[in-house]
mmCIF file of C-alpha atoms in Angstrom:
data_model
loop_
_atom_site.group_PDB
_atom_site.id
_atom_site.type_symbol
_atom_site.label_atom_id
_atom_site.label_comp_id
_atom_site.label_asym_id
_atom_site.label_seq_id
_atom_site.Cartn_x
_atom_site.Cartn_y
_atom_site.Cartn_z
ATOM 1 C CA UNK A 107 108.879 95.626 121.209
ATOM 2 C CA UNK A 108 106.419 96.823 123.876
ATOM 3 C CA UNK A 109 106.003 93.214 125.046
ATOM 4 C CA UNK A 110 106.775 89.327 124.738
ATOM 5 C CA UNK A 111 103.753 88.922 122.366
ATOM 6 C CA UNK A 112 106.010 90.102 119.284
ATOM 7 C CA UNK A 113 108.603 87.167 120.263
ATOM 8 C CA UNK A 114 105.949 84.828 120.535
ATOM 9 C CA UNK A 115 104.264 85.645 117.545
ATOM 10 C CA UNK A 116 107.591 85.435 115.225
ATOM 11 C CA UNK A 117 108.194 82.223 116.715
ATOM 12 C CA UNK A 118 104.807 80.866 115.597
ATOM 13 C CA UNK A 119 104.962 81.584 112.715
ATOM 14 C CA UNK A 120 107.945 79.990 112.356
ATOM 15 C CA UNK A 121 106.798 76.901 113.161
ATOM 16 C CA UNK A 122 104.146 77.699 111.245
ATOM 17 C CA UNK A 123 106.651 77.738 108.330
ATOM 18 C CA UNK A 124 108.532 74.592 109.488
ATOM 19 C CA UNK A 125 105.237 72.734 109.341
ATOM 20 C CA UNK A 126 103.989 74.545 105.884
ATOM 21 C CA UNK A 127 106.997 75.512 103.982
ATOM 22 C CA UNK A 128 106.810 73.350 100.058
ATOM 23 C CA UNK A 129 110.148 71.766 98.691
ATOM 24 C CA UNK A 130 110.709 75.100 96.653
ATOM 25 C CA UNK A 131 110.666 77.917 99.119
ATOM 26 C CA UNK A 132 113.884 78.553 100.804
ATOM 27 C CA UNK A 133 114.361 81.128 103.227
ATOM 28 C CA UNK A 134 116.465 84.175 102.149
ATOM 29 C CA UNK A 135 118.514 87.476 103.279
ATOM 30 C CA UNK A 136 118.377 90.017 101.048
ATOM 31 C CA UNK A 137 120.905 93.307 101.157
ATOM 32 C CA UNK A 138 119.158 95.943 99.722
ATOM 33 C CA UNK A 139 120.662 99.599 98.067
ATOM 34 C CA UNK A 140 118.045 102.559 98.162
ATOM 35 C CA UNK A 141 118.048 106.588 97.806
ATOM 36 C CA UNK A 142 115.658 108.631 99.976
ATOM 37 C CA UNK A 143 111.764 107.528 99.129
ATOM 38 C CA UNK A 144 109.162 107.870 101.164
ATOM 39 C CA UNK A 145 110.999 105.928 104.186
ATOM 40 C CA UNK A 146 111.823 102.119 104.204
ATOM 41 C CA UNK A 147 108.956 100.509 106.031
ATOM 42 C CA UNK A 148 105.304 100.805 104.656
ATOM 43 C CA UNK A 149 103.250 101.612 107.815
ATOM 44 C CA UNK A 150 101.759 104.913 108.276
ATOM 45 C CA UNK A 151 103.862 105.563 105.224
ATOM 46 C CA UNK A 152 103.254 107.645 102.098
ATOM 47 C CA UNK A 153 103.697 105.431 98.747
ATOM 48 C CA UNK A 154 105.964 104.682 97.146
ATOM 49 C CA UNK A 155 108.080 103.666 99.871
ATOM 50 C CA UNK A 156 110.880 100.942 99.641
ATOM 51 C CA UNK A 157 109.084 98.275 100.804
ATOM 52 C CA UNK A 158 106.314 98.593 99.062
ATOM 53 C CA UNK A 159 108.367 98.831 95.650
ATOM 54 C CA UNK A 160 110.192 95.661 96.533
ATOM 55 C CA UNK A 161 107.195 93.551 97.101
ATOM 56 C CA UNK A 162 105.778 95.031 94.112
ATOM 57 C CA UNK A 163 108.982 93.544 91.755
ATOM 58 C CA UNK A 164 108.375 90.201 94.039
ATOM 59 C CA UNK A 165 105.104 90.044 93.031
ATOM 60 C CA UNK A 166 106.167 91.051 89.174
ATOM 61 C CA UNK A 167 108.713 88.277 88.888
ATOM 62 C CA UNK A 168 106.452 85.923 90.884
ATOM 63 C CA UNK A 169 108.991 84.820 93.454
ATOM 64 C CA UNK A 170 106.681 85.443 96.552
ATOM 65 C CA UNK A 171 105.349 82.639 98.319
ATOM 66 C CA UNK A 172 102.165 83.638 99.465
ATOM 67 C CA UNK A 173 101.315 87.442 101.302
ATOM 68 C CA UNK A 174 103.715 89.684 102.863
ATOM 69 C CA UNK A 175 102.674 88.133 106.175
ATOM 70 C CA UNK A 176 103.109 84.469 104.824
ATOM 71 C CA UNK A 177 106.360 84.746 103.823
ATOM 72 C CA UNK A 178 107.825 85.268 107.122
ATOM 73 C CA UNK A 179 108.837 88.965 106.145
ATOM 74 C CA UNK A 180 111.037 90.612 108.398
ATOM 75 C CA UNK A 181 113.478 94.098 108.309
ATOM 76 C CA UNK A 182 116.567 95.069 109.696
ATOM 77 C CA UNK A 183 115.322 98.698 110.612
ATOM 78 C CA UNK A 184 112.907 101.287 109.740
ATOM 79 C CA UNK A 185 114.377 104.553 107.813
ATOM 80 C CA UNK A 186 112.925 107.562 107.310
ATOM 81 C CA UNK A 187 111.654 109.769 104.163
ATOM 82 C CA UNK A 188 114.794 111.100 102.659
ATOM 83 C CA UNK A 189 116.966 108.742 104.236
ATOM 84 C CA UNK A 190 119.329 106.126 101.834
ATOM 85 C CA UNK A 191 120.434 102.832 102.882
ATOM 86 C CA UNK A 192 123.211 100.815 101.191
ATOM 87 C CA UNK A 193 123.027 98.044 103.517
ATOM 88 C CA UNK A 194 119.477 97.744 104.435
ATOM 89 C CA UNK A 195 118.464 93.630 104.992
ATOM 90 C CA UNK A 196 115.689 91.783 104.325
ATOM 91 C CA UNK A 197 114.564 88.559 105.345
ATOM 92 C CA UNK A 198 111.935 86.264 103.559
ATOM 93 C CA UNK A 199 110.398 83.031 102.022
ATOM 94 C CA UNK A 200 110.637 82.913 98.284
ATOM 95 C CA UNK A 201 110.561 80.028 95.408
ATOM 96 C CA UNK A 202 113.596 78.490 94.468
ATOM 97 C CA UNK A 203 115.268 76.352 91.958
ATOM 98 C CA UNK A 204 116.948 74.413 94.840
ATOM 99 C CA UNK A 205 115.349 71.746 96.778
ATOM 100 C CA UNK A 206 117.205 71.358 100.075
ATOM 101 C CA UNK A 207 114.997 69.341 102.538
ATOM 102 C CA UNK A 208 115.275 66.776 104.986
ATOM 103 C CA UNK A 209 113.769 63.398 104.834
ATOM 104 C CA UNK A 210 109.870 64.810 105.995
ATOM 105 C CA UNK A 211 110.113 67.252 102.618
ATOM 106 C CA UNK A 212 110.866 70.082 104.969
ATOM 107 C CA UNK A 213 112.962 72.776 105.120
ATOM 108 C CA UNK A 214 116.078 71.808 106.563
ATOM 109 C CA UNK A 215 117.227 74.895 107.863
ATOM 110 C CA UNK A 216 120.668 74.252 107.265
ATOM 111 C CA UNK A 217 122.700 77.043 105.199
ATOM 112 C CA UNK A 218 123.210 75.923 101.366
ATOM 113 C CA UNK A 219 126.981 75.831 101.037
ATOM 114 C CA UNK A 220 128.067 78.518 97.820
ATOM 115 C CA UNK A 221 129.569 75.307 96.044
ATOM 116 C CA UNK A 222 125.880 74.083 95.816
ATOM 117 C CA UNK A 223 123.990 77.189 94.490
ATOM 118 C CA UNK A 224 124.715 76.690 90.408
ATOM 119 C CA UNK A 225 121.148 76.232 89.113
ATOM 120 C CA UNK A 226 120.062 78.798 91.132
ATOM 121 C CA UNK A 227 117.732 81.648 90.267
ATOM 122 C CA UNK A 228 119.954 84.756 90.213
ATOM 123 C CA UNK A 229 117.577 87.069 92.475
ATOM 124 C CA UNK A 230 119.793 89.925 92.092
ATOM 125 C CA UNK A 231 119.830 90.291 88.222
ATOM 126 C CA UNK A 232 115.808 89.217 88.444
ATOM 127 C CA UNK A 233 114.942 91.710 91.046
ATOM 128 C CA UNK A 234 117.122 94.575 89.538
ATOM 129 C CA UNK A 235 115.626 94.235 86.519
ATOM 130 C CA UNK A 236 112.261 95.449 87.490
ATOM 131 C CA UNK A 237 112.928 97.957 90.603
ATOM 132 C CA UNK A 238 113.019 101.537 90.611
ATOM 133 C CA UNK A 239 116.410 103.051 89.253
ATOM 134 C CA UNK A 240 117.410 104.257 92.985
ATOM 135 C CA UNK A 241 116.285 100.935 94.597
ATOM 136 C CA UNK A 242 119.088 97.915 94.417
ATOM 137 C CA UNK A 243 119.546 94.666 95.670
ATOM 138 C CA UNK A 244 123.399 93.818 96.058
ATOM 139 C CA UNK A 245 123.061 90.402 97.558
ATOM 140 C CA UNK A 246 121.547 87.527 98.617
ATOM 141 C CA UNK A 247 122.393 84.480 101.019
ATOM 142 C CA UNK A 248 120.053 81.398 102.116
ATOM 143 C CA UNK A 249 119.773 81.786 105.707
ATOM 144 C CA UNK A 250 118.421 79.063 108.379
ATOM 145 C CA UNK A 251 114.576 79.176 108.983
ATOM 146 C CA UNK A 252 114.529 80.958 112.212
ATOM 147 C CA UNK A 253 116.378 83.953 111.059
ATOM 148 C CA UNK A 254 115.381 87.147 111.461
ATOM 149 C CA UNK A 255 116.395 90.707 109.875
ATOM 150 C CA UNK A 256 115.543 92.080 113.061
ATOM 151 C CA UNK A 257 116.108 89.880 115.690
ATOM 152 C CA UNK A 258 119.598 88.299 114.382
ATOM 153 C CA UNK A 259 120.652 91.469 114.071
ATOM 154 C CA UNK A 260 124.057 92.073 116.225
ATOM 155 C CA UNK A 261 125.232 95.801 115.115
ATOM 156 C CA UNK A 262 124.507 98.713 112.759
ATOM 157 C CA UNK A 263 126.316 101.413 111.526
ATOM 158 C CA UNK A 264 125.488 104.587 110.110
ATOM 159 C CA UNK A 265 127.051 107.435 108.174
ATOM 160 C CA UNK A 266 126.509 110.870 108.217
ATOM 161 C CA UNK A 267 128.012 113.498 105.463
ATOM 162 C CA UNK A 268 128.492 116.988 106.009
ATOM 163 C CA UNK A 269 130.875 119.775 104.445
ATOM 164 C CA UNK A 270 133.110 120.328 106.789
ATOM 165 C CA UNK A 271 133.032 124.692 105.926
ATOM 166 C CA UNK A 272 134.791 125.814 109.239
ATOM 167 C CA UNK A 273 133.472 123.025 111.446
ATOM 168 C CA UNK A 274 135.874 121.975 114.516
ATOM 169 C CA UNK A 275 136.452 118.660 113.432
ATOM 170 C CA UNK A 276 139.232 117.878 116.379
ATOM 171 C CA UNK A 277 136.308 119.387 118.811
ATOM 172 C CA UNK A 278 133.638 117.390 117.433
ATOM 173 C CA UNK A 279 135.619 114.145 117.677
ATOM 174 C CA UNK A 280 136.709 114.817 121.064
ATOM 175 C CA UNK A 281 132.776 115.495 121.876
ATOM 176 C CA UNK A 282 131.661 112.533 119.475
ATOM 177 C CA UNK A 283 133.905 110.260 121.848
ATOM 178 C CA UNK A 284 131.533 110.779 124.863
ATOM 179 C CA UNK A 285 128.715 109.159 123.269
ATOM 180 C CA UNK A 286 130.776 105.764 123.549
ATOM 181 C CA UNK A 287 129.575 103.306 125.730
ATOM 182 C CA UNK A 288 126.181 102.732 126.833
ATOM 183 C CA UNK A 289 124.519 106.037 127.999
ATOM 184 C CA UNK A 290 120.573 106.927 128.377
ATOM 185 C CA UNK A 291 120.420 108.863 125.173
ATOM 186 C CA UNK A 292 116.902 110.525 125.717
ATOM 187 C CA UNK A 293 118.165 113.830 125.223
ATOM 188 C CA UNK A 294 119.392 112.764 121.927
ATOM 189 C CA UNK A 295 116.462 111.575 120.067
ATOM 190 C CA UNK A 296 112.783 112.292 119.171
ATOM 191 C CA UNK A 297 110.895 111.115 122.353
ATOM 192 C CA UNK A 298 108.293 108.380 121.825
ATOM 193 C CA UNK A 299 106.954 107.417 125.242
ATOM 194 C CA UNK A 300 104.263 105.586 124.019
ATOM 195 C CA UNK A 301 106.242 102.649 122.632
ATOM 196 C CA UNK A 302 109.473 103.101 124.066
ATOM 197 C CA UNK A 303 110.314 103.050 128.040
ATOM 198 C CA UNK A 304 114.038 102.220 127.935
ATOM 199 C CA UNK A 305 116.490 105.127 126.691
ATOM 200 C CA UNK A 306 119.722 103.265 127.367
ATOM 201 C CA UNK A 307 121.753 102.019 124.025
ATOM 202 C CA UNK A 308 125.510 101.424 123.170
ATOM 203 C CA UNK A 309 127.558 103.427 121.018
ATOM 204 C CA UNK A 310 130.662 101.316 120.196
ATOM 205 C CA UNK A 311 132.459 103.116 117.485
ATOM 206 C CA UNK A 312 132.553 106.859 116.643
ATOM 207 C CA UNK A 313 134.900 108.345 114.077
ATOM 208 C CA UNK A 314 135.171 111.390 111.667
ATOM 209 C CA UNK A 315 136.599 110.899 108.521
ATOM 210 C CA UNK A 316 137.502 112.790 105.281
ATOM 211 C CA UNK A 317 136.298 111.726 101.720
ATOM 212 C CA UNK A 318 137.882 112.147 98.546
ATOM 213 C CA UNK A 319 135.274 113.899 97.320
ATOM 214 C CA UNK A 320 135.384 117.973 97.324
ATOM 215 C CA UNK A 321 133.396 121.021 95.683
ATOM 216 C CA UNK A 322 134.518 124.405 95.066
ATOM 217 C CA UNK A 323 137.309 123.833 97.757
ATOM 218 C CA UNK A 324 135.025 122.509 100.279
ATOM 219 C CA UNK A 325 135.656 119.079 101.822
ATOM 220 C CA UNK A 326 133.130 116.190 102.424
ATOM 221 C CA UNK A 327 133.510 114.514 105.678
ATOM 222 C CA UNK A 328 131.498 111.454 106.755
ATOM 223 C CA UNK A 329 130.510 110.890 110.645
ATOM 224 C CA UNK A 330 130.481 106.963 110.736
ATOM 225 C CA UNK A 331 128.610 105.592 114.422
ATOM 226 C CA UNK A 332 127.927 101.887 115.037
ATOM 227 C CA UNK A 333 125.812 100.468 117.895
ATOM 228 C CA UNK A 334 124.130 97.321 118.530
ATOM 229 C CA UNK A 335 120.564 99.615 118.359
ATOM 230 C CA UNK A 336 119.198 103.035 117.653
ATOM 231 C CA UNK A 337 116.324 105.269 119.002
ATOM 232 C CA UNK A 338 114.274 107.023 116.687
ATOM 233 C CA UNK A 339 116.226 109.517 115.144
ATOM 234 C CA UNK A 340 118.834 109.474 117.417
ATOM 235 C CA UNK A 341 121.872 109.825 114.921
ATOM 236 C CA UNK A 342 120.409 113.172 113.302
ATOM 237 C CA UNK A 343 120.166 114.534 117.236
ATOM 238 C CA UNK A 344 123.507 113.478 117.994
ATOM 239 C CA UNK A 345 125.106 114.779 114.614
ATOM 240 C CA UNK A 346 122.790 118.294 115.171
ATOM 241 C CA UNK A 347 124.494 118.641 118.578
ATOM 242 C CA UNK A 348 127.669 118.111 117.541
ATOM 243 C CA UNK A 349 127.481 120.838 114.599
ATOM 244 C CA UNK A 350 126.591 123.108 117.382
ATOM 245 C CA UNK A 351 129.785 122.169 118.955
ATOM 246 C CA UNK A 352 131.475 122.249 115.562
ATOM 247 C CA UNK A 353 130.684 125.987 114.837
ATOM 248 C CA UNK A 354 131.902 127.258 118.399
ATOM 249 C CA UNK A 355 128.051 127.396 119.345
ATOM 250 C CA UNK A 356 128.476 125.072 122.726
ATOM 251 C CA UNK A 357 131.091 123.799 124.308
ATOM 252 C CA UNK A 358 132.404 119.357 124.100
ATOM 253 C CA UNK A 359 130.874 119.113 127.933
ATOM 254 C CA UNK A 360 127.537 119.767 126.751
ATOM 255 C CA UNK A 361 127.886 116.307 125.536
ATOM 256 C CA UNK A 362 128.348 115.005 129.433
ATOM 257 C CA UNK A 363 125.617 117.065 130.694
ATOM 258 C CA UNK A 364 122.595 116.068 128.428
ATOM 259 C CA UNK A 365 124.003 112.166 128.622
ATOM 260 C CA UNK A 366 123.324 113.028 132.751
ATOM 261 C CA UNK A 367 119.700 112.485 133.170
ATOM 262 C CA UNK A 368 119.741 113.920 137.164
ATOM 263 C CA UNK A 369 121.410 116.923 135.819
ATOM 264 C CA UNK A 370 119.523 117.347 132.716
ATOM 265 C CA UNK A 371 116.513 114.710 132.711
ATOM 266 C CA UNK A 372 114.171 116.821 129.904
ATOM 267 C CA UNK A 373 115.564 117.416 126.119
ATOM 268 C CA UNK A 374 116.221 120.690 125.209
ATOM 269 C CA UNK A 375 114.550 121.892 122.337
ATOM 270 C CA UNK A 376 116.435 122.223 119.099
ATOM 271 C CA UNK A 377 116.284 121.032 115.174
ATOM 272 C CA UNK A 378 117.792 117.881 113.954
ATOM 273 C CA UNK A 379 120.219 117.193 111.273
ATOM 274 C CA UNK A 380 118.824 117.171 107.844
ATOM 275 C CA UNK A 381 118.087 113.833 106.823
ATOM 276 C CA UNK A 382 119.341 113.905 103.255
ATOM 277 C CA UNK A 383 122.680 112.804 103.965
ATOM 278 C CA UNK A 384 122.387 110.258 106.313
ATOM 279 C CA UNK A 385 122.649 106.560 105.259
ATOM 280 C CA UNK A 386 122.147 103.635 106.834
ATOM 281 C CA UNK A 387 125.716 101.626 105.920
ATOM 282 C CA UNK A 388 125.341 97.969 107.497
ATOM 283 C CA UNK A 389 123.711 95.951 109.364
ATOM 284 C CA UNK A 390 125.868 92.964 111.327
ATOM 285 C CA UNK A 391 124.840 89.280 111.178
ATOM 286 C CA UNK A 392 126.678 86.708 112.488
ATOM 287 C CA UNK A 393 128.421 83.836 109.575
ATOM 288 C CA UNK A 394 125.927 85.277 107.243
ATOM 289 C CA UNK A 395 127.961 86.016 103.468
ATOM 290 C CA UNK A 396 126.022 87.558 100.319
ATOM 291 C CA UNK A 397 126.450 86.082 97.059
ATOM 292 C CA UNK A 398 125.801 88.150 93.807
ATOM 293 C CA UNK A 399 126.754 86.293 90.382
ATOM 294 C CA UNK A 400 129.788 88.033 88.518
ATOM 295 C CA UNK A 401 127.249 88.546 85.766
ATOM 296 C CA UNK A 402 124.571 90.583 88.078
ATOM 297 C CA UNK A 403 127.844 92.358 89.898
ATOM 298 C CA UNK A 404 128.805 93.843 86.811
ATOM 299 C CA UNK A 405 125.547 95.238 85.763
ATOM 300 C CA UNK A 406 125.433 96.816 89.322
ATOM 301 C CA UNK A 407 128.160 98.153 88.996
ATOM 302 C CA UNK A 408 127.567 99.878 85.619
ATOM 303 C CA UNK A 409 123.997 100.848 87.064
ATOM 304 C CA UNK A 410 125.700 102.363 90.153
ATOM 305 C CA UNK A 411 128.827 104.453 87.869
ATOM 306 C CA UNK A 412 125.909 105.797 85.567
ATOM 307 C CA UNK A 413 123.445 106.955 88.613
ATOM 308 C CA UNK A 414 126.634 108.554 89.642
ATOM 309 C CA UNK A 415 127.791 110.582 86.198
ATOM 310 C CA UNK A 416 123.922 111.767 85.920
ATOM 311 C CA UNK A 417 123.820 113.209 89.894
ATOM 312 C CA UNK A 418 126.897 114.908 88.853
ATOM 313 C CA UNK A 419 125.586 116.618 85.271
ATOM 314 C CA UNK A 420 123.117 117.662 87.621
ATOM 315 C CA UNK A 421 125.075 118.920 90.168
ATOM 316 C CA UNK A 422 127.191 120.839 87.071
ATOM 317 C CA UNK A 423 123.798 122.287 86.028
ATOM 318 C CA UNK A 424 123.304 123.865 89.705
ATOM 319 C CA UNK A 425 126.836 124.928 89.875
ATOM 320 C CA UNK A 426 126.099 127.105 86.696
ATOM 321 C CA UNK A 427 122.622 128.442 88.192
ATOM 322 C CA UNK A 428 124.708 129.252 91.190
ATOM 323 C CA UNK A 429 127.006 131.406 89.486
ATOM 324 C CA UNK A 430 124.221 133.093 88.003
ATOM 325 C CA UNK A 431 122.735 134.508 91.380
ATOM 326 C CA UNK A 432 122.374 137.838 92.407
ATOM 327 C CA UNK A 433 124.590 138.658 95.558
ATOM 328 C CA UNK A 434 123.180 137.416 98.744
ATOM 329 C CA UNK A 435 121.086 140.293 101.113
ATOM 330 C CA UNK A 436 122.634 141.326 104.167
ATOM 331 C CA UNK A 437 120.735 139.626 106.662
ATOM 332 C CA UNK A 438 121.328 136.462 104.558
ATOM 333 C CA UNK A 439 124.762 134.261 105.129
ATOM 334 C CA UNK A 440 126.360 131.159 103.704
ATOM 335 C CA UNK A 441 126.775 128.445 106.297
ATOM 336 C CA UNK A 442 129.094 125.561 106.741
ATOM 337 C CA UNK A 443 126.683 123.294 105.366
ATOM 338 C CA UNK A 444 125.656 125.120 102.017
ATOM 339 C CA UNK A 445 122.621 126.504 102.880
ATOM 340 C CA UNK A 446 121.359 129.682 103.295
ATOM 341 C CA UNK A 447 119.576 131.374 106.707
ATOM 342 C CA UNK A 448 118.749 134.337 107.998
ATOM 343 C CA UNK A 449 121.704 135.154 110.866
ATOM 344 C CA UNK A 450 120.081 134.437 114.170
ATOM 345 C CA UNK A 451 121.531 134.594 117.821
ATOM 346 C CA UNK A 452 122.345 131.304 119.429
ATOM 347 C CA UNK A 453 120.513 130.468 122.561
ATOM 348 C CA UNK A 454 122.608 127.754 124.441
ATOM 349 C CA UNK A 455 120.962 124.315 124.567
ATOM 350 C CA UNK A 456 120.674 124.369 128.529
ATOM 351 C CA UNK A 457 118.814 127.688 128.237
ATOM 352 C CA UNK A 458 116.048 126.083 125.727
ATOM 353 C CA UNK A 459 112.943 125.351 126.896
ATOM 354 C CA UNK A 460 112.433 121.579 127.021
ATOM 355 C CA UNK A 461 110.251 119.047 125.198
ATOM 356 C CA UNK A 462 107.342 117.700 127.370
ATOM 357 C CA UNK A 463 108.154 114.030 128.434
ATOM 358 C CA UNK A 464 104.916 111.722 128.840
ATOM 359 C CA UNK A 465 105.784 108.439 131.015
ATOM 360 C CA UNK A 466 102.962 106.083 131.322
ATOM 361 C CA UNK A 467 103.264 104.289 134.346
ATOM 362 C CA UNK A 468 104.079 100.583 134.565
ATOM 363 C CA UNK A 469 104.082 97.830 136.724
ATOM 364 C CA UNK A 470 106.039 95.591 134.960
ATOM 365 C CA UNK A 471 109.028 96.287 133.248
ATOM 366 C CA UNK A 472 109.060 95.220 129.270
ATOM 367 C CA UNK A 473 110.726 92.424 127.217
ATOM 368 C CA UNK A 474 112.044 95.570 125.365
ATOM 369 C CA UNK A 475 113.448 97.010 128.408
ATOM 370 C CA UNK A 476 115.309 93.979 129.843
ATOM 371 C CA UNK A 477 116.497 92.803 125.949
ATOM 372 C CA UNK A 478 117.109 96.217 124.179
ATOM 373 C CA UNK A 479 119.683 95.545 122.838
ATOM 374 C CA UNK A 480 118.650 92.422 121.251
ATOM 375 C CA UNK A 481 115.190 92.631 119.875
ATOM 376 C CA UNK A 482 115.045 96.947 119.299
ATOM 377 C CA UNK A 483 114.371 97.861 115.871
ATOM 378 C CA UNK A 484 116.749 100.153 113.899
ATOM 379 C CA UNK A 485 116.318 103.991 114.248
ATOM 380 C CA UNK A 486 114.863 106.135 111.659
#
């Protein structure tokens, strides 16, 4: 949000909608299930990305009403290439069977009770049928015609998976704990000075967690973090610093001293987190509930078990071309996180040089600065 014209412009065209909108278009929130891709959001994207492959299968089945822009579209959050979501949400216009208006033959705006839904199209078996095998819809809900993905959003949570090898875990929970609160986190994510002039978000859950899942002895662990908004890519900076921590590399303060802006008001330089393993979990709405059909739930679910059995014969198949390998070289070593680098010295993140930090100067501070919290988009 760089100003009040995006606020303006939503609410326009919802108006727009209120004056336009036919008996059978209903407004609708979709939760969507995706692996990787080229990133969510199709902008300065490479296709296929997500959203372009889901207004593809709206365009297939013919439940679009009008363009992308006509339909009021609207996201939760942006992800990035090789990040999965399985609780991405989408808001938009489409037909329905249903014919809910008020006595002008306009959309009323009032939520459709569940009781009243029978005879409706079934958007989740539709839209599954035609999608890409790694790109799901788990749920829909009729939502009032102001709604936004973005702007009714009131939390998101994300989860990061790791090995946990000979990580710290008590260390990097007692470091993870700093980040709660609301801290200027500009030292923990990929600077973008251009569009973004407040740093300041809340972190209001942090927690490390085992899985039940394990390979050759090693244990997955999941990093879980929930906040009412993101910078870009803060999560993969915070979960990079705290594998530092993790392996002995730097100590839980450096977790104090980078959140410090007068002590440390430049990022150091170092390498996120992969993004492969982090997912986007949730996104919060308030008295918002999904509805899938029992029907369409069990064919997820039977989609979702087979996905799983064919990532594993896959993972089998590398298991067996690991065992295969000649013995590593000696400059070569096996790290916590199952991949393979040359053994390099650590340089301590307040001994890095720092990232150059472009401020534009402004007379007037933003929308997005005063209402961060309310109207930021989702981190990638």
């Amino acid at each position: 949000m760089q100003n009040g014209s995006d606020v303006e412009s939503f609410k326009q065209g919802v108006e727009s909608q209120r004056k336009n909108a036919g008996e059978s278009n209903k407004a609708l929130k979709f939760q969507v299930l995706y692996d990787r891709f080229y990133g969510f959001a199709s902008e300065a994207q490479m296709d296929p990305t997500v959203e372009s492959e889901i207004f593809k299968a709206l365009e297939k089945t013919r439940l679009l009403v009008g363009d992308k822009k006509e339909s009021q579209y609207s996201r939760c959050g942006r992800t990035d290439k090789g990040v999965s979501s399985v609780g991405q949400v989408i808001a938009l216009f489409l037909r329905s069977n249903l014919k809910e208006t008020d006595g002008n033959h306009k959309i009323s705006g009032e939520l459709i009770p569940e009781a009243q839904i029978e005879g409706e199209i079934d958007y989740v078996r539709v839209l599954n049928r035609v999608l890409p095998s790694d790109i799901r819809i788990l749920g829909w809900s009729p939502v009032s015609i102001d709604f936004s993905a973005r702007f009714s959003c009131l939390a998101r949570e994300y989860k990061y998976f790791f090995w946990r090898g000979n990580l710290n875990l008590s260390a990097m929970e007692n470091a993870g704990k700093k980040f709660l609160g609301e801290h200027d986190f500009r030292n923990f994510c990929k600077m973008d000075a251009a569009n973004v002039h407040n740093y300041r978000r809340r972190i209001t859950q942090f927690e490390i967690s085992s899985s039940n899942m394990s390979f050759e002895g090693g244990q997955l662990c999941a990093i879980k973090v929930k906040g009412s908004a993101f910078l870009w890519h803060q999560v993969r900076c915070m979960v990079a610093v705290l594998f530092m921590i993790g392996q002995g590399l730097e100590s839980v303060d450096v977790i104090d001293i980078l959140l410090d802006i007068e002590k440390t008001p430049r990022k150091p330089q170092y390498a996120m987190a992969p993004e492969t393993p982090l997912i986007l979990q949730s996104c919060e709405f308030e008295d918002v509930e999904f509805i899938c059909s029992s029907d369409s739930g069990q064919a997820l679910r039977i989609h979702l078990e087979n996905e799983g059995r064919a990532y594993q014969l896959q993972s089998a198949i590398f298991q067996e071309a690991a065992l295969s390998c000649l013995p590593l070289a000696k400059d070569q070593s096996l790290l916590n996180d199952g991949t393979i680098k040359k053994v390099t010295s650590h340089i301590p993140l307040l001994s890095r040089p720092t990232e150059l930090q472009i401020v534009p100067h402004l007379e007037i501070r933003d929308v997005h600065d005063a209402h961060y919290e309310k109207f930021d988009q989702c981190p990638r």
